XYZ file of C-alpha atoms in Angstrom:
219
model
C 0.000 0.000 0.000
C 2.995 2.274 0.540
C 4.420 1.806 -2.714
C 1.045 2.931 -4.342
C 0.622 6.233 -1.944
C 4.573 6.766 -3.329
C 3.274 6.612 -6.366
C 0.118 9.570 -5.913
C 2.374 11.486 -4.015
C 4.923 11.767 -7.035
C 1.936 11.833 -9.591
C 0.420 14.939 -7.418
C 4.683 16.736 -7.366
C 4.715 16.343 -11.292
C 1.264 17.877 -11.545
C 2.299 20.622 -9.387
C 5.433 21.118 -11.211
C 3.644 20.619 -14.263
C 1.052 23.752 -13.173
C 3.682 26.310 -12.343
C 5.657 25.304 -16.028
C 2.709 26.126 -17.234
C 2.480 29.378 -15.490
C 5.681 30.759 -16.282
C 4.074 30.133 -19.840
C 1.219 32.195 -19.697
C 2.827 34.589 -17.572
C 5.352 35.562 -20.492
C 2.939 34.785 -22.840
C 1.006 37.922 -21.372
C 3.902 39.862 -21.372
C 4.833 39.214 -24.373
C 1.690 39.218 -26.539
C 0.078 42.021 -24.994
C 2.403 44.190 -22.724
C 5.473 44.619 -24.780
C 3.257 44.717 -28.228
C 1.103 47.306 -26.291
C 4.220 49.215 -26.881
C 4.964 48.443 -30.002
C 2.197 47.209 -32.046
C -0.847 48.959 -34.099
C -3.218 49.643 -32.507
C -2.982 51.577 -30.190
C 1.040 52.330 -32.265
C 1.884 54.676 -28.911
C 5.662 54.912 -29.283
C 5.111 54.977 -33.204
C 2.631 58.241 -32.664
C 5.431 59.502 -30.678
C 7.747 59.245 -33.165
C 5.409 60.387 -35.896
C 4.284 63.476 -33.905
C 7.883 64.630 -33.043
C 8.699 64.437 -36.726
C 5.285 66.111 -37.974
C 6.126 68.759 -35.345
C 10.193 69.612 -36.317
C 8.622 69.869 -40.158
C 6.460 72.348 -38.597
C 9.027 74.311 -36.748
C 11.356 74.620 -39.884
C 8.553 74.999 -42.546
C 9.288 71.614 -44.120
C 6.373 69.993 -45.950
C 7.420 66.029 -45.724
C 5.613 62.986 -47.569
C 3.329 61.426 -44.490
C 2.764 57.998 -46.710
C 6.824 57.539 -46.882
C 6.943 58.427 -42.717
C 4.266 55.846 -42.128
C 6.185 53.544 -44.418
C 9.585 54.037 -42.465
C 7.519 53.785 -39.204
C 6.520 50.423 -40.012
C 9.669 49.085 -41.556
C 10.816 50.260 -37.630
C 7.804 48.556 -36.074
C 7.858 45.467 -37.846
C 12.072 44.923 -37.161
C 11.256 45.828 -33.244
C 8.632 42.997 -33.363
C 11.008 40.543 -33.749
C 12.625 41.221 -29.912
C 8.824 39.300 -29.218
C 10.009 35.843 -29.780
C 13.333 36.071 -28.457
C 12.217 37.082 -24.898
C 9.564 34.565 -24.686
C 12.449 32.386 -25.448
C 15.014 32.999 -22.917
C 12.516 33.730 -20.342
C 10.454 30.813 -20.260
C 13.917 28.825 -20.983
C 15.615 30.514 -18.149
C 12.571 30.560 -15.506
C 11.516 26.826 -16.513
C 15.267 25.860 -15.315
C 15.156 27.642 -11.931
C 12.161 25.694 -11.269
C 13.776 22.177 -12.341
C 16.615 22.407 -10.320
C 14.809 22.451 -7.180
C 14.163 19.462 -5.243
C 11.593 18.486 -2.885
C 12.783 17.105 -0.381
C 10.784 17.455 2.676
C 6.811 17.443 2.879
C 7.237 21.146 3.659
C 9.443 22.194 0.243
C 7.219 23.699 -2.440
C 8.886 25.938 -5.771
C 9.684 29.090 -5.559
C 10.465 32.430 -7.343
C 12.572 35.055 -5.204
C 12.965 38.141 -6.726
C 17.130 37.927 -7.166
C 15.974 35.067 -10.020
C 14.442 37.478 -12.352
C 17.699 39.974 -12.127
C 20.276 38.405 -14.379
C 17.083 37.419 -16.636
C 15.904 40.689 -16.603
C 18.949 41.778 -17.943
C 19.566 40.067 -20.937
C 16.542 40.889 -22.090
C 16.295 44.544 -21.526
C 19.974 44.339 -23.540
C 17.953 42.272 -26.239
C 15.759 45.250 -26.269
C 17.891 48.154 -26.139
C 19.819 46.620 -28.939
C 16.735 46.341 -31.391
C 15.701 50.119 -30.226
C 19.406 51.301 -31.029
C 19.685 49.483 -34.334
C 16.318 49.898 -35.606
C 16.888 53.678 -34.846
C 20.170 53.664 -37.133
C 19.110 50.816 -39.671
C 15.806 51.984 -40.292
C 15.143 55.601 -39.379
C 18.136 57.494 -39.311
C 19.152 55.888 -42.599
C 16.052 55.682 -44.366
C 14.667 59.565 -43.302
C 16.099 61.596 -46.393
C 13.216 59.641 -48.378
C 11.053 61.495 -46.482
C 11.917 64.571 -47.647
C 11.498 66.607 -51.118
C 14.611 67.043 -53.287
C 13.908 70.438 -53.208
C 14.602 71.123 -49.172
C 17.707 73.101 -48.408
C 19.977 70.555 -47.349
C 20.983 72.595 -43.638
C 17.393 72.530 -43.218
C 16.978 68.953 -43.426
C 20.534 68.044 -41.535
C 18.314 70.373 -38.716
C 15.444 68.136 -38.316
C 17.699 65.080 -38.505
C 19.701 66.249 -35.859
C 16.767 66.670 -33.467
C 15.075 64.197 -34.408
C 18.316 61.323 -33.632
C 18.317 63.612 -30.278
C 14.846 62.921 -29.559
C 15.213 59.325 -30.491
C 17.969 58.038 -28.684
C 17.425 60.672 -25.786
C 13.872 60.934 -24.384
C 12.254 58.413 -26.896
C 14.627 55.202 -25.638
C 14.574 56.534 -21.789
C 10.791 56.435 -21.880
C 10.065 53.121 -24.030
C 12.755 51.215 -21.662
C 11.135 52.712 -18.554
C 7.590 51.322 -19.635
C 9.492 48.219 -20.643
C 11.168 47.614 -17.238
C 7.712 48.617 -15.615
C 5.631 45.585 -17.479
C 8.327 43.115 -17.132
C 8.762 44.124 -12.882
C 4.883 43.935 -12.961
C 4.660 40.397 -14.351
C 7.324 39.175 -12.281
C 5.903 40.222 -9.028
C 2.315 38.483 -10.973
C 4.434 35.434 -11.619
C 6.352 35.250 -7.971
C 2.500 35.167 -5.701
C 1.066 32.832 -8.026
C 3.926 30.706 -7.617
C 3.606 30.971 -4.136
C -0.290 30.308 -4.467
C 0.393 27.007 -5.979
C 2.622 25.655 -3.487
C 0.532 26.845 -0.605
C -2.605 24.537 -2.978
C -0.032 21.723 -3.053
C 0.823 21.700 0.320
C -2.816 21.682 1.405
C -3.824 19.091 -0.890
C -0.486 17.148 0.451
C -1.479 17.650 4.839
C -5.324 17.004 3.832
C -5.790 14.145 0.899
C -6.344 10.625 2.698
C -5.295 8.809 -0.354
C -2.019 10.742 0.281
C -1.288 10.607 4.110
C -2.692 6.504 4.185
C -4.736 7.756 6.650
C -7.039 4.666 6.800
């Protein structure tokens, strides 16, 4: 008889383990799919307005007329390359968080899985490199390089080296500081998300564990 309550006690640890896997899936799935392409993504295109308003606005300022189909072009060449940062977090976080779980052992009726905060750090950090990287190269690859198609032949050149000048300020000053800041923000958000519904879990296994009868051979 103890051999088979071995056996529902490791059934009821991989289903447990099994939940939380699937967790950390959904978890960055939500980040992912809807929190970092909240940022990026049309609709609602809100660092893309940004950028498309600051440009409208220094064509203002210098009496520049500027094609708006060939900005909304460039703007989603820009979009489209920053999309791609998408599949490489999901990647490295579920990768990364799926291992810290796996290499825990329960060993006592009292261990359960856990997240603590210092797990997410070194995470964290690769992929807010991973996304600085895409911002800075997207910014020299696609806009910077691409913005004299933008303008008319006809533009004084000083004029246009003007509003390219303050525009590359704005983009790789303000621009980046406030895209990584929202970036950090959803990321911290889901982790915290991820870290108490961890905890909820084990505090569901471990009650299921002290209470089951089938478990405990209590008869």
């Amino acid at each position: 008889m103890s051999d088979e309550i071995e056996k529902f006690r490791k059934q009821h640890e991989d289903s447990y383990q099994m939940a939380i896997l699937d967790n950390i899936r959904n978890n960055t799935d939500v980040l992912v799919n809807q929190d970092i392409m909240s940022l990026l993504k049309k609709p609602p295109l809100d660092s893309m307005d940004l950028l498309r308003t600051k440009f409208l606005d220094l064509a203002k300022k210098n009496h520049v007329i500027i094609d708006i189909d060939k900005l909304g072009d460039l703007l989603v060449q820009y979009r489209n390359y920053l999309l791609k940062i998408c599949e490489e977090v999901q990647k490295i976080r579920i990768g990364e968080l799926t291992s810290v779980i796996k290499k825990q052992t329960l060993i006592k009726d009292t261990d359960v899985y856990k997240f603590n905060k210092k797990d997410f750090v070194t995470i964290n950090k690769k992929i807010k490199k991973i996304f600085k990287d895409y911002l800075l190269e997207g910014c020299n690859s696609i806009l910077l390089k691409k913005v004299d198609g933008i303008f008319s032949d006809s533009i004084d050149d000083s004029i246009k080296n003007t509003i390219i000048n303050d525009f590359t300020k704005y983009l790789k000053g303000n621009y980046q500081k406030q895209l990584l800041e929202n970036f950090d923000i959803k990321i911290l958000v889901k982790d915290t998300t991820l870290i108490n519904s961890v905890k909820e879990q084990g505090e569901r296994y471990m009650f299921t564990l002290s209470h089951s009868r089938l478990l405990n051979d209590l008869e």
